[in-house]
Coordinates of C-alpha atoms and ligand atoms in Angstrom, one line a residue:
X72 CA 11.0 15.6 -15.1
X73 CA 10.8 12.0 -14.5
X74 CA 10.3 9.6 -17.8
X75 CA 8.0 7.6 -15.8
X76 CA 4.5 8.3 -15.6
X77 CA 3.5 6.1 -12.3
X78 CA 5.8 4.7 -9.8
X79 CA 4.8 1.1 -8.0
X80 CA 7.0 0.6 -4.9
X81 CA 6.2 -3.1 -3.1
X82 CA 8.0 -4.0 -0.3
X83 CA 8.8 -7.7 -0.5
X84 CA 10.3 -10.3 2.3
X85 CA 10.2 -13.9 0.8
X86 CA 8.2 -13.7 -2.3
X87 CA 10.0 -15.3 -4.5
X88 CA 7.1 -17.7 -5.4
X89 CA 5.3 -14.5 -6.2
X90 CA 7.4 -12.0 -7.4
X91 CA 7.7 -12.9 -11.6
X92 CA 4.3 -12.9 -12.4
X93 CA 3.5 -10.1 -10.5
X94 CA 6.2 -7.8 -12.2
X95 CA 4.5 -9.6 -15.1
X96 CA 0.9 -8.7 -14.7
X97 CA 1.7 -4.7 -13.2
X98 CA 3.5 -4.1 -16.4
X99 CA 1.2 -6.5 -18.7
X100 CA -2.1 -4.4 -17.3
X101 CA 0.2 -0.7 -17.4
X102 CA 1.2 -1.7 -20.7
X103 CA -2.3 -2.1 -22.4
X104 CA -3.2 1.1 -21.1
X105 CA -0.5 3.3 -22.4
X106 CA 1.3 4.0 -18.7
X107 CA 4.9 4.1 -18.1
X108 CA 5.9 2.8 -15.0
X109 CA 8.9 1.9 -13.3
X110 CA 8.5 -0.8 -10.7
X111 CA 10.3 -1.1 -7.3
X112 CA 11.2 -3.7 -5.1
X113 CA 12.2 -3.0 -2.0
X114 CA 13.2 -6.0 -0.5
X115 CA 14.6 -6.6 3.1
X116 CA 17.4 -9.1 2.3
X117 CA 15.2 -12.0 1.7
X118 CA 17.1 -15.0 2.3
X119 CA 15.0 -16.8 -0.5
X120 CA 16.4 -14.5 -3.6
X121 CA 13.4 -12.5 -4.0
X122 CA 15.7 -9.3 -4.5
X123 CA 17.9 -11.6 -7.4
X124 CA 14.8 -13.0 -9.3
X125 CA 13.5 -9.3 -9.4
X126 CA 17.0 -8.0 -10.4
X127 CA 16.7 -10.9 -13.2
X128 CA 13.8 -9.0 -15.1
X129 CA 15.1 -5.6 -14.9
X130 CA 15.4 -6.3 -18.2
X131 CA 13.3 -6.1 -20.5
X132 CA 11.0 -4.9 -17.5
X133 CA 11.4 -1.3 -15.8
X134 CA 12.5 -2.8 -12.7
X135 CA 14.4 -1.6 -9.8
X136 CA 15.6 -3.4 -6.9
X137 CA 16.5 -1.7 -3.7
X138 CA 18.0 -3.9 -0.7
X139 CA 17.4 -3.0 3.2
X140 CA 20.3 -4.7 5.0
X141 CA 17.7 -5.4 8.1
X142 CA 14.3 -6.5 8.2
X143 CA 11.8 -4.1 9.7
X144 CA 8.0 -4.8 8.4
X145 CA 6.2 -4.0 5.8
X146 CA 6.6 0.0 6.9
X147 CA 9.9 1.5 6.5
X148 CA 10.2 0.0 2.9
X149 CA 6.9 1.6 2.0
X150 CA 8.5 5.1 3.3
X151 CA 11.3 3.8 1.6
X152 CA 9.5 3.2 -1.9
X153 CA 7.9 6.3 -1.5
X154 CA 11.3 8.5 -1.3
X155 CA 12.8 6.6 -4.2
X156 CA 9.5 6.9 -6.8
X157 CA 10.6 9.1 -9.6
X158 CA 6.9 9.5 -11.5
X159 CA 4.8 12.3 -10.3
X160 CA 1.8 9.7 -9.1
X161 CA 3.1 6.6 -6.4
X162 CA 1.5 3.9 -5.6
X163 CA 2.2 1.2 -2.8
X164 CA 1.2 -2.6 -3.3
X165 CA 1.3 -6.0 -1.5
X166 CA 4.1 -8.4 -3.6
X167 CA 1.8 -11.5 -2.7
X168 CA -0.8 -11.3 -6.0
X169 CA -3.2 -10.1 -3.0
X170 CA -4.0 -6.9 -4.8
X171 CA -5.5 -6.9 -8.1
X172 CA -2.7 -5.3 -10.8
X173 CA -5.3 -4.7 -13.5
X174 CA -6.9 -2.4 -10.8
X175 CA -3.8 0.2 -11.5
X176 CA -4.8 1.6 -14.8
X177 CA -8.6 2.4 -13.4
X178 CA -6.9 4.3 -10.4
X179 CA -4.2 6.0 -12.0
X180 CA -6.9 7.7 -14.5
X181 CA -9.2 9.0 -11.6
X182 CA -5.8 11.0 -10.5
X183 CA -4.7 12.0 -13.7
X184 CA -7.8 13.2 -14.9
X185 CA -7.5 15.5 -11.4
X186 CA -10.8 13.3 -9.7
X187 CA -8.6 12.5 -6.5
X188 CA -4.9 12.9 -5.2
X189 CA -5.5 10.0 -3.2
X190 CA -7.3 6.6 -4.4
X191 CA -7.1 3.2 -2.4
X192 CA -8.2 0.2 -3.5
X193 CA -10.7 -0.5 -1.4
X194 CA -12.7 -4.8 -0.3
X195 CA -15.6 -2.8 1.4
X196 CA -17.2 -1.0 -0.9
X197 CA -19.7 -1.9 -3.7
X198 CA -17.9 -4.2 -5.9
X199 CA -15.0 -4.9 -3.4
X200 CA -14.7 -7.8 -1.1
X201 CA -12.2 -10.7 0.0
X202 CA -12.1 -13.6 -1.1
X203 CA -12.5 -16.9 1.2
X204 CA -11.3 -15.4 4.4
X205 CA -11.7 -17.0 7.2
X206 CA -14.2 -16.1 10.3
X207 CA -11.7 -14.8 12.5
X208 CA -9.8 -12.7 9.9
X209 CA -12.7 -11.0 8.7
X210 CA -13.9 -10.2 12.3
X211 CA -10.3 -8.3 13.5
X212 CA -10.7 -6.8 10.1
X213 CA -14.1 -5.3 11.3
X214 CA -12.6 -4.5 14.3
X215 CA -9.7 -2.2 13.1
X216 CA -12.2 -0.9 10.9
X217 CA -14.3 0.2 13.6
X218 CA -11.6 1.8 15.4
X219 CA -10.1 4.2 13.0
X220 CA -13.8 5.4 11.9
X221 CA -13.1 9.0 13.7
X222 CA -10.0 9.2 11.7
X223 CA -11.0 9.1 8.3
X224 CA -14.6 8.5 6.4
X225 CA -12.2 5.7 3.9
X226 CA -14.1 2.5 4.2
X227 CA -11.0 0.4 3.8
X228 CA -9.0 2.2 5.9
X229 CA -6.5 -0.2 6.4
X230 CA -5.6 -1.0 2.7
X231 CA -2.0 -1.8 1.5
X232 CA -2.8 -0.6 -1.6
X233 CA -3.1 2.9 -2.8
X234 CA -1.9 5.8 -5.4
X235 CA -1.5 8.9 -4.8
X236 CA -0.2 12.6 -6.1
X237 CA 3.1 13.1 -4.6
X238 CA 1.9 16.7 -4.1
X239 CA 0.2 15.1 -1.2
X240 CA 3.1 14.3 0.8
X241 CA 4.1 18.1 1.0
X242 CA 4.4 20.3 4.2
X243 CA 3.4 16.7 5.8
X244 CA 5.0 14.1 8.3
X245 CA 4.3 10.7 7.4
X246 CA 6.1 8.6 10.4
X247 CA 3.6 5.7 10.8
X248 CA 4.1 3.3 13.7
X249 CA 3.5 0.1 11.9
X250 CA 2.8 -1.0 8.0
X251 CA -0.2 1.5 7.5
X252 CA 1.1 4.0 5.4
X253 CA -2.1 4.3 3.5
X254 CA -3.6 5.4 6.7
X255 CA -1.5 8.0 7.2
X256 CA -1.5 9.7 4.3
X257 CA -5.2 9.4 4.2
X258 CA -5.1 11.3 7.9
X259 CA -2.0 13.6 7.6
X260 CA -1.7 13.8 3.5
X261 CA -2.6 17.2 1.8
X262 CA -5.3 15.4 -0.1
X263 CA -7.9 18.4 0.2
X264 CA -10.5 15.2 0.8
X265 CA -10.2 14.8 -2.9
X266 CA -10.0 11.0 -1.6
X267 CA -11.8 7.9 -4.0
X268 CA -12.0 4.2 -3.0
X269 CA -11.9 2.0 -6.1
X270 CA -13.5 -1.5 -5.3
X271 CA -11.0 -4.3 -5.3
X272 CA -11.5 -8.1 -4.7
X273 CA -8.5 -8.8 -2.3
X274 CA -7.1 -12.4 -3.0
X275 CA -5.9 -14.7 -1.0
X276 CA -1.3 -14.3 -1.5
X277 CA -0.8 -16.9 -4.2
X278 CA 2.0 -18.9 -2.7
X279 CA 4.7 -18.2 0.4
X280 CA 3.9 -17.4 3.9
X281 CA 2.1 -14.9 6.0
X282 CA 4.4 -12.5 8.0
X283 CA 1.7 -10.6 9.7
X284 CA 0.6 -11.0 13.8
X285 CA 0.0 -9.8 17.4
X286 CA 3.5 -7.3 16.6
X287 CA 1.2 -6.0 13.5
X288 CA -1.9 -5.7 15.8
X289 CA -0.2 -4.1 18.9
X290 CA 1.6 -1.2 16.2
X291 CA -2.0 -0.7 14.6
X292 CA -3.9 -0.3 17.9
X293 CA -0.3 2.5 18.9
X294 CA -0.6 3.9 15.1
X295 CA -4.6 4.1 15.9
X296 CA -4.1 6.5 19.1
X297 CA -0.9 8.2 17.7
X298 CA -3.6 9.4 14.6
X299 CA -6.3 9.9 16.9
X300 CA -4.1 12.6 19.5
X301 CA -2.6 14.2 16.0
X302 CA -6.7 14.6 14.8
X303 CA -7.8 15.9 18.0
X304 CA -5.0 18.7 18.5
X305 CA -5.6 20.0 14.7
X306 CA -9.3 20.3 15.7
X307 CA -8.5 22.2 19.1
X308 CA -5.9 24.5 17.2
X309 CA -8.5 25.4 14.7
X310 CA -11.0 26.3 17.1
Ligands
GTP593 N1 10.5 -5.2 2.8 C1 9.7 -5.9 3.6 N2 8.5 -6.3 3.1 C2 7.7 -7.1 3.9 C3 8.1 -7.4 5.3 N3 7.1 -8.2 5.8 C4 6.2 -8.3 4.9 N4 6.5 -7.6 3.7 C5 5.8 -7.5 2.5 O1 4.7 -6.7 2.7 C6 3.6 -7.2 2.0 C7 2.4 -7.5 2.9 O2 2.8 -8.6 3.7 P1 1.9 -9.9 3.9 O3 2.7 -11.0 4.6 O4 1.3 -10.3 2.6 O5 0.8 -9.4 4.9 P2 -0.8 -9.6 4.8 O6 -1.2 -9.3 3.4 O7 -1.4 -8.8 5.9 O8 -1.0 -11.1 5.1 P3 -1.2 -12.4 4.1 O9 -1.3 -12.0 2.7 O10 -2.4 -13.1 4.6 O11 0.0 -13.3 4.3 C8 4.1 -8.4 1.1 O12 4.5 -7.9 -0.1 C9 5.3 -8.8 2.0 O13 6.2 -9.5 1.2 C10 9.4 -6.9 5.7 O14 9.8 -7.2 6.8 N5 10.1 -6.2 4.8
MG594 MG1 -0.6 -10.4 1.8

């Protein structure tokens, strides 16, 4: 048994701006609600330290650093995260201050108290939202939206930041092409639909520099049909 309650696994490439305070504010919010997490950073080499300043508060924070020699996106270090979590309940966040950390105790409860196996924090529902994004951000963000509507009834379906019951991961493949692990699990994840959205206010990062683009776009839209052919043939075979 693991002596971790919740495991948070955030993939990081150059956040070293970002990364103290939010090791700081994931345990400061876990920490008022009785959790015990162990947070991990899985960072792809960074050439800004990222990976040392973490390593640096390992102490007195339950932190744990794990290096990728190459960088790869956002994706394999998620699938990465996911294989190292120790707790019984993951959950996957941005390293940029984008997603809310006092959000975690809210969503771990709606899975421990058995509500959901899968719960992602969600801008477009009822109390969720962005904040100052610009015209063209918000209308791509529509647009993937729109796309992946046959593949799940999730709002927010492109969310970086979810928890889930590990039990979810069994007897399924989770090879996303891309960074959308949420999406996924939320298609191919054992969930029995016991799926919540908890409204978030997604921020804009705090300080460093975007990585994402047209290479994150072209995946989605590949990730998008890949989902899609895997939907249709489990509805044909269950005919
Ligand atoms: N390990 C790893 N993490 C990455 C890589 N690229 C991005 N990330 C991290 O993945 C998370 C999401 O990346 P972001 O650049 O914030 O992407 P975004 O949220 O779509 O875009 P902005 O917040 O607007 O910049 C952040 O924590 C990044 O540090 C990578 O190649 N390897
Ligand atoms: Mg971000």
């Amino acid at each position: 048994m693991s002596k971790f309650e919740l495991s948070i696994a955030i993939p990081t490439y150059n956040e070293a701006k970002n990364i103290e305070a939010m090791i700081i504010r994931v345990h400061d919010s876990l920490k008022k609600a009785g959790v015990s997490e162990e947070i991990i950073i899985v960072d792809d080499s960074s050439p800004d330290g990222t990976a040392e300043l973490a390593a640096k508060m390992a102490k007195p924070y339950p932190v744990r650093v794990y290096i990728r020699t190459k960088r790869e996106g956002p994706g394999p270090a998620i699938l990465d995260g996911i294989r190292l979590a120790e707790a019984p309940i993951a959950c996957i966040m941005d390293g940029d201050l984008s997603h809310p950390p006092e959000a975690l105790p809210e969503m771990y409860k709606l899975i421990k108290a058995g509500k959901a196996l899968l719960v992602v924090g969600s801008r477009h529902i009822r109390g969720g939202g962005t904040s100052k994004w610009i015209w063209y951000r918000k209308f791509f963000s529509w647009g993937a939206r729109l796309l992946g509507k046959f593949l799940t009834p999730v709002n927010d379906l492109t969310s970086g930041f979810f928890m889930f019951d590990k039990n979810i991961l069994e007897g399924t493949d989770i090879v996303p092409i891309g960074c959308k692990v949420g999406l996924e699990l939320m298609v191919k994840g054992n969930h029995k639909g016991k799926v919540i959205e908890y409204p978030i206010v997604f921020a804009e990062r705090a300080a460093g520099e975007s990585k994402m683009g047209w290479r994150e776009t072209k995946q989605y839209l590949q990730h998008l049909l890949a989902l899609s052919l895997y939907k249709l043939s489990r509805i044909l075979k269950f005919k």
